[in-house]
Tab-separated table of N, CA and C in Angstrom:
chain	number	residue	atom	x	y	z
T	1	MET	N	-52.882	88.173	-114.246
T	1	MET	CA	-53.769	87.576	-113.252
T	1	MET	C	-54.795	88.625	-112.821
T	2	GLU	N	-56.059	88.235	-112.822
T	2	GLU	CA	-57.082	89.210	-112.461
T	2	GLU	C	-57.164	89.381	-110.950
T	3	ASN	N	-57.533	90.589	-110.539
T	3	ASN	CA	-57.643	90.832	-109.104
T	3	ASN	C	-58.979	90.306	-108.577
T	4	GLU	N	-59.090	90.280	-107.267
T	4	GLU	CA	-60.263	89.703	-106.609
T	4	GLU	C	-61.548	90.438	-106.985
T	5	GLU	N	-61.472	91.738	-107.087
T	5	GLU	CA	-62.667	92.531	-107.415
T	5	GLU	C	-63.172	92.212	-108.822
T	6	ASP	N	-62.262	92.137	-109.804
T	6	ASP	CA	-62.663	91.805	-111.175
T	6	ASP	C	-63.257	90.394	-111.237
T	7	PHE	N	-62.640	89.476	-110.506
T	7	PHE	CA	-63.145	88.112	-110.442
T	7	PHE	C	-64.571	88.098	-109.890
T	8	ASP	N	-64.788	88.806	-108.787
T	8	ASP	CA	-66.117	88.844	-108.161
T	8	ASP	C	-67.157	89.448	-109.100
T	9	VAL	N	-66.770	90.456	-109.860
T	9	VAL	CA	-67.686	91.079	-110.830
T	9	VAL	C	-68.036	90.080	-111.933
T	10	ARG	N	-67.032	89.377	-112.454
T	10	ARG	CA	-67.284	88.380	-113.498
T	10	ARG	C	-68.204	87.275	-112.981
T	11	TRP	N	-67.981	86.828	-111.742
T	11	TRP	CA	-68.816	85.779	-111.164
T	11	TRP	C	-70.260	86.276	-110.987
T	12	ALA	N	-70.417	87.487	-110.492
T	12	ALA	CA	-71.758	88.055	-110.304
T	12	ALA	C	-72.465	88.199	-111.657
T	13	ASP	N	-71.735	88.617	-112.677
T	13	ASP	CA	-72.313	88.751	-114.021
T	13	ASP	C	-72.779	87.402	-114.561
T	14	LEU	N	-71.964	86.358	-114.366
T	14	LEU	CA	-72.351	85.026	-114.828
T	14	LEU	C	-73.630	84.580	-114.124
T	15	ARG	N	-73.678	84.748	-112.812
T	15	ARG	CA	-74.866	84.345	-112.062
T	15	ARG	C	-76.097	85.122	-112.516
T	16	GLN	N	-75.922	86.404	-112.808
T	16	GLN	CA	-77.041	87.234	-113.271
T	16	GLN	C	-77.503	86.788	-114.660
T	17	ASN	N	-76.561	86.464	-115.537
T	17	ASN	CA	-76.921	85.988	-116.878
T	17	ASN	C	-77.711	84.686	-116.804
T	18	ILE	N	-77.288	83.796	-115.937
T	18	ILE	CA	-78.009	82.525	-115.790
T	18	ILE	C	-79.381	82.778	-115.171
T	19	LYS	N	-79.459	83.708	-114.227
T	19	LYS	CA	-80.751	84.056	-113.626
T	19	LYS	C	-81.712	84.556	-114.700
T	20	SER	N	-81.217	85.361	-115.647
T	20	SER	CA	-82.095	85.898	-116.690
T	20	SER	C	-82.645	84.790	-117.585
T	21	MET	N	-81.938	83.662	-117.677
T	21	MET	CA	-82.413	82.539	-118.488
T	21	MET	C	-83.358	81.622	-117.715
T	22	PHE	N	-83.093	81.434	-116.422
T	22	PHE	CA	-83.826	80.431	-115.653
T	22	PHE	C	-84.697	81.009	-114.538
T	23	GLY	N	-84.575	82.304	-114.292
T	23	GLY	CA	-85.430	82.940	-113.297
T	23	GLY	C	-84.962	82.848	-111.865
T	24	LYS	N	-83.830	82.208	-111.654
T	24	LYS	CA	-83.317	82.020	-110.301
T	24	LYS	C	-81.807	82.198	-110.325
T	25	LYS	N	-81.267	82.957	-109.363
T	25	LYS	CA	-79.819	83.164	-109.321
T	25	LYS	C	-79.149	81.914	-108.768
T	26	PRO	N	-78.277	81.289	-109.558
T	26	PRO	CA	-77.681	80.015	-109.129
T	26	PRO	C	-76.478	80.188	-108.216
T	27	ASP	N	-76.278	79.201	-107.357
T	27	ASP	CA	-75.042	79.115	-106.591
T	27	ASP	C	-74.080	78.227	-107.388
T	28	LEU	N	-72.922	77.972	-106.837
T	28	LEU	CA	-71.923	77.176	-107.546
T	28	LEU	C	-72.456	75.780	-107.868
T	29	ASN	N	-73.158	75.152	-106.933
T	29	ASN	CA	-73.681	73.810	-107.187
T	29	ASN	C	-74.671	73.795	-108.352
T	30	ALA	N	-75.523	74.795	-108.424
T	30	ALA	CA	-76.480	74.869	-109.535
T	30	ALA	C	-75.755	75.067	-110.860
T	31	ILE	N	-74.696	75.860	-110.853
T	31	ILE	CA	-73.912	76.075	-112.066
T	31	ILE	C	-73.216	74.779	-112.473
T	32	LEU	N	-72.687	74.052	-111.503
T	32	LEU	CA	-72.078	72.751	-111.807
T	32	LEU	C	-73.113	71.801	-112.410
T	33	PHE	N	-74.319	71.811	-111.869
T	33	PHE	CA	-75.381	70.968	-112.405
T	33	PHE	C	-75.674	71.338	-113.865
T	34	LEU	N	-75.798	72.630	-114.151
T	34	LEU	CA	-76.059	73.076	-115.529
T	34	LEU	C	-74.948	72.648	-116.481
T	35	ILE	N	-73.715	72.790	-116.042
T	35	ILE	CA	-72.580	72.377	-116.878
T	35	ILE	C	-72.630	70.869	-117.100
T	36	GLY	N	-72.958	70.114	-116.055
T	36	GLY	CA	-73.069	68.664	-116.188
T	36	GLY	C	-74.127	68.267	-117.200
T	37	VAL	N	-75.287	68.916	-117.150
T	37	VAL	CA	-76.357	68.638	-118.118
T	37	VAL	C	-75.872	68.961	-119.528
T	38	GLN	N	-75.196	70.084	-119.671
T	38	GLN	CA	-74.659	70.490	-120.975
T	38	GLN	C	-73.659	69.460	-121.497
T	39	GLU	N	-72.770	69.020	-120.635
T	39	GLU	CA	-71.736	68.068	-121.047
T	39	GLU	C	-72.314	66.678	-121.333
T	40	LEU	N	-73.353	66.308	-120.620
T	40	LEU	CA	-73.999	65.026	-120.881
T	40	LEU	C	-74.630	65.035	-122.274
T	41	GLY	N	-75.211	66.179	-122.640
T	41	GLY	CA	-75.735	66.341	-123.995
T	41	GLY	C	-77.004	65.566	-124.301
T	42	GLN	N	-77.760	65.214	-123.278
T	42	GLN	CA	-79.005	64.466	-123.496
T	42	GLN	C	-80.241	65.326	-123.270
T	43	GLY	N	-80.047	66.633	-123.155
T	43	GLY	CA	-81.174	67.533	-122.954
T	43	GLY	C	-81.628	67.585	-121.511
T	44	VAL	N	-82.631	68.408	-121.289
T	44	VAL	CA	-83.163	68.600	-119.946
T	44	VAL	C	-84.235	67.550	-119.697
T	45	ARG	N	-84.145	66.907	-118.557
T	45	ARG	CA	-85.126	65.906	-118.147
T	45	ARG	C	-85.045	65.776	-116.638
T	46	GLU	N	-85.869	64.943	-116.090
T	46	GLU	CA	-85.793	64.662	-114.650
T	46	GLU	C	-84.582	63.756	-114.402
T	47	PHE	N	-83.827	64.084	-113.375
T	47	PHE	CA	-82.677	63.276	-112.992
T	47	PHE	C	-82.875	62.768	-111.575
T	48	THR	N	-82.398	61.557	-111.312
T	48	THR	CA	-82.434	61.038	-109.950
T	48	THR	C	-81.391	61.782	-109.108
T	49	LYS	N	-81.474	61.608	-107.813
T	49	LYS	CA	-80.496	62.231	-106.924
T	49	LYS	C	-79.082	61.777	-107.283
T	50	GLU	N	-78.929	60.479	-107.545
T	50	GLU	CA	-77.614	59.943	-107.907
T	50	GLU	C	-77.128	60.541	-109.240
T	51	GLU	N	-78.034	60.656	-110.204
T	51	GLU	CA	-77.652	61.252	-111.489
T	51	GLU	C	-77.240	62.708	-111.318
T	52	LYS	N	-77.924	63.440	-110.441
T	52	LYS	CA	-77.553	64.837	-110.184
T	52	LYS	C	-76.135	64.918	-109.617
T	53	GLN	N	-75.803	63.995	-108.714
T	53	GLN	CA	-74.442	63.960	-108.166
T	53	GLN	C	-73.445	63.633	-109.277
T	54	ASP	N	-73.819	62.684	-110.142
T	54	ASP	CA	-72.947	62.323	-111.266
T	54	ASP	C	-72.756	63.510	-112.214
T	55	LEU	N	-73.818	64.271	-112.446
T	55	LEU	CA	-73.727	65.439	-113.321
T	55	LEU	C	-72.768	66.476	-112.741
T	56	MET	N	-72.826	66.675	-111.428
T	56	MET	CA	-71.913	67.634	-110.799
T	56	MET	C	-70.475	67.128	-110.861
T	57	HIS	N	-70.295	65.812	-110.777
T	57	HIS	CA	-68.952	65.228	-110.921
T	57	HIS	C	-68.448	65.433	-112.357
T	58	ILE	N	-69.309	65.193	-113.337
T	58	ILE	CA	-68.948	65.421	-114.745
T	58	ILE	C	-68.507	66.868	-114.936
T	59	ALA	N	-69.290	67.793	-114.372
T	59	ALA	CA	-68.962	69.217	-114.513
T	59	ALA	C	-67.622	69.545	-113.872
T	60	THR	N	-67.393	69.018	-112.685
T	60	THR	CA	-66.135	69.295	-111.987
T	60	THR	C	-64.952	68.783	-112.806
T	61	CYS	N	-65.075	67.560	-113.318
T	61	CYS	CA	-63.995	67.002	-114.145
T	61	CYS	C	-63.798	67.821	-115.417
T	62	LYS	N	-64.906	68.212	-116.060
T	62	LYS	CA	-64.815	69.018	-117.278
T	62	LYS	C	-64.101	70.336	-116.985
T	63	LEU	N	-64.505	70.988	-115.895
T	63	LEU	CA	-63.890	72.272	-115.558
T	63	LEU	C	-62.405	72.105	-115.270
T	64	LEU	N	-62.066	71.093	-114.491
T	64	LEU	CA	-60.654	70.903	-114.139
T	64	LEU	C	-59.836	70.387	-115.319
T	65	SER	N	-60.507	69.861	-116.333
T	65	SER	CA	-59.786	69.460	-117.548
T	65	SER	C	-59.255	70.688	-118.295
T	66	LEU	N	-59.870	71.846	-118.050
T	66	LEU	CA	-59.417	73.075	-118.711
T	66	LEU	C	-57.992	73.437	-118.295
T	67	SER	N	-57.582	72.950	-117.128
T	67	SER	CA	-56.212	73.173	-116.658
T	67	SER	C	-55.395	71.892	-116.666
T	68	GLY	N	-55.897	70.870	-117.339
T	68	GLY	CA	-55.119	69.648	-117.512
T	68	GLY	C	-55.121	68.674	-116.350
T	69	TYR	N	-56.038	68.839	-115.397
T	69	TYR	CA	-56.083	67.920	-114.265
T	69	TYR	C	-56.816	66.625	-114.601
T	70	TYR	N	-57.762	66.702	-115.514
T	70	TYR	CA	-58.535	65.530	-115.935
T	70	TYR	C	-58.557	65.453	-117.453
T	71	ALA	N	-58.767	64.247	-117.955
T	71	ALA	CA	-58.920	64.031	-119.394
T	71	ALA	C	-60.115	63.108	-119.608
T	72	LEU	N	-60.840	63.360	-120.664
T	72	LEU	CA	-61.994	62.537	-120.988
T	72	LEU	C	-61.528	61.166	-121.439
T	73	GLU	N	-62.027	60.130	-120.781
T	73	GLU	CA	-61.690	58.749	-121.163
T	73	GLU	C	-62.611	58.268	-122.277
T	74	GLY	N	-63.856	58.686	-122.216
T	74	GLY	CA	-64.830	58.271	-123.221
T	74	GLY	C	-66.218	58.232	-122.614
T	75	LEU	N	-67.156	57.707	-123.376
T	75	LEU	CA	-68.540	57.628	-122.950
T	75	LEU	C	-68.900	56.177	-122.649
T	76	ASP	N	-69.777	55.991	-121.663
T	76	ASP	CA	-70.251	54.634	-121.392
T	76	ASP	C	-71.419	54.305	-122.320
T	77	GLN	N	-72.026	53.151	-122.125
T	77	GLN	CA	-73.090	52.682	-123.024
T	77	GLN	C	-74.315	53.593	-123.014
T	78	GLU	N	-74.526	54.307	-121.908
T	78	GLU	CA	-75.661	55.232	-121.833
T	78	GLU	C	-75.295	56.641	-122.289
T	79	GLY	N	-74.053	56.830	-122.728
T	79	GLY	CA	-73.624	58.139	-123.211
T	79	GLY	C	-73.099	59.074	-122.143
T	80	TRP	N	-72.855	58.566	-120.950
T	80	TRP	CA	-72.321	59.396	-119.868
T	80	TRP	C	-70.799	59.452	-119.983
T	81	PRO	N	-70.230	60.663	-119.927
T	81	PRO	CA	-68.766	60.793	-120.018
T	81	PRO	C	-68.064	60.288	-118.758
T	82	HIS	N	-66.888	59.725	-118.975
T	82	HIS	CA	-66.042	59.275	-117.872
T	82	HIS	C	-64.678	59.937	-118.014
T	83	TRP	N	-64.157	60.378	-116.896
T	83	TRP	CA	-62.917	61.150	-116.858
T	83	TRP	C	-61.864	60.403	-116.068
T	84	LYS	N	-60.605	60.704	-116.371
T	84	LYS	CA	-59.515	60.162	-115.558
T	84	LYS	C	-58.630	61.310	-115.109
T	85	SER	N	-58.092	61.155	-113.915
T	85	SER	CA	-57.169	62.144	-113.368
T	85	SER	C	-55.821	61.977	-114.072
T	86	VAL	N	-55.259	63.079	-114.550
T	86	VAL	CA	-53.967	62.988	-115.240
T	86	VAL	C	-52.842	63.704	-114.492
T	87	LYS	N	-53.206	64.566	-113.555
T	87	LYS	CA	-52.191	65.158	-112.675
T	87	LYS	C	-52.870	65.555	-111.372
T	88	PRO	N	-52.133	65.497	-110.276
T	88	PRO	CA	-52.754	65.777	-108.981
T	88	PRO	C	-53.180	67.242	-108.851
T	89	LEU	N	-54.284	67.425	-108.176
T	89	LEU	CA	-54.756	68.784	-107.879
T	89	LEU	C	-53.860	69.403	-106.814
T	90	PRO	N	-53.694	70.717	-106.863
T	90	PRO	CA	-52.893	71.360	-105.818
T	90	PRO	C	-53.600	71.260	-104.470
T	91	ALA	N	-52.817	71.150	-103.431
T	91	ALA	CA	-53.386	71.118	-102.079
T	91	ALA	C	-53.932	72.503	-101.765
T	92	CYS	N	-55.199	72.545	-101.402
T	92	CYS	CA	-55.802	73.829	-101.053
T	92	CYS	C	-56.995	73.607	-100.139
T	93	ASN	N	-57.377	74.675	-99.440
T	93	ASN	CA	-58.510	74.570	-98.523
T	93	ASN	C	-59.823	74.695	-99.293
T	94	LEU	N	-60.928	74.557	-98.583
T	94	LEU	CA	-62.245	74.548	-99.213
T	94	LEU	C	-62.533	75.847	-99.970
T	95	LYS	N	-62.178	76.976	-99.388
T	95	LYS	CA	-62.414	78.268	-100.042
T	95	LYS	C	-61.600	78.372	-101.339
T	96	GLU	N	-60.364	77.909	-101.305
T	96	GLU	CA	-59.524	77.930	-102.510
T	96	GLU	C	-60.055	76.971	-103.570
T	97	GLN	N	-60.574	75.815	-103.131
T	97	GLN	CA	-61.168	74.871	-104.083
T	97	GLN	C	-62.384	75.498	-104.772
T	98	GLU	N	-63.218	76.173	-103.982
T	98	GLU	CA	-64.409	76.819	-104.530
T	98	GLU	C	-64.021	77.905	-105.528
T	99	ARG	N	-63.006	78.700	-105.177
T	99	ARG	CA	-62.573	79.764	-106.085
T	99	ARG	C	-62.028	79.170	-107.383
T	100	MET	N	-61.289	78.071	-107.287
T	100	MET	CA	-60.735	77.439	-108.476
T	100	MET	C	-61.873	76.943	-109.383
T	101	LEU	N	-62.906	76.333	-108.794
T	101	LEU	CA	-64.038	75.873	-109.593
T	101	LEU	C	-64.786	77.050	-110.223
T	102	LYS	N	-64.960	78.124	-109.461
T	102	LYS	CA	-65.627	79.310	-110.020
T	102	LYS	C	-64.830	79.871	-111.188
T	103	TRP	N	-63.514	79.967	-111.027
T	103	TRP	CA	-62.669	80.490	-112.104
T	103	TRP	C	-62.806	79.618	-113.353
T	104	HIS	N	-62.760	78.309	-113.167
T	104	HIS	CA	-62.898	77.403	-114.305
T	104	HIS	C	-64.289	77.495	-114.931
T	105	ALA	N	-65.323	77.702	-114.104
T	105	ALA	CA	-66.674	77.876	-114.639
T	105	ALA	C	-66.739	79.130	-115.508
T	106	LEU	N	-66.107	80.192	-115.065
T	106	LEU	CA	-66.059	81.417	-115.871
T	106	LEU	C	-65.363	81.156	-117.199
T	107	GLU	N	-64.260	80.419	-117.169
T	107	GLU	CA	-63.548	80.075	-118.394
T	107	GLU	C	-64.430	79.219	-119.313
T	108	TYR	N	-65.135	78.278	-118.731
T	108	TYR	CA	-66.023	77.396	-119.488
T	108	TYR	C	-67.059	78.215	-120.254
T	109	PHE	N	-67.726	79.125	-119.540
T	109	PHE	CA	-68.760	79.931	-120.201
T	109	PHE	C	-68.160	80.934	-121.166
T	110	ASP	N	-66.955	81.427	-120.891
T	110	ASP	CA	-66.287	82.321	-121.844
T	110	ASP	C	-66.012	81.577	-123.169
T	111	GLN	N	-65.654	80.309	-123.081
T	111	GLN	CA	-65.377	79.513	-124.277
T	111	GLN	C	-66.647	79.255	-125.091
T	112	MET	N	-67.794	79.347	-124.453
T	112	MET	CA	-69.053	79.089	-125.138
T	112	MET	C	-69.561	80.306	-125.907
T	113	LYS	N	-68.975	81.453	-125.680
T	113	LYS	CA	-69.450	82.692	-126.337
T	113	LYS	C	-69.111	82.690	-127.812
């Protein structure tokens, strides 16, 4: 298990790498949006506010699928992925939820290397 300092360094490195590509250092929500766009696989385009929320939901499900909490059910007619919960998430506070998503985001990008 990695310690808090190593985790923080990995997170800062990921944010810096994304900044070098897009010119702006992203927060967790921006990273979730990027993952959602990647998982949707329809390229970069303008998204409505509702679609942006859907993209962040797709990203969250994708990330939590890395630990078996969600499974991909399939794609709808427009090609948007749909997920189903397969096991309950552990009870945790907001800070713990954020850390869990950050950890999964790091794993996601590590798998892309």
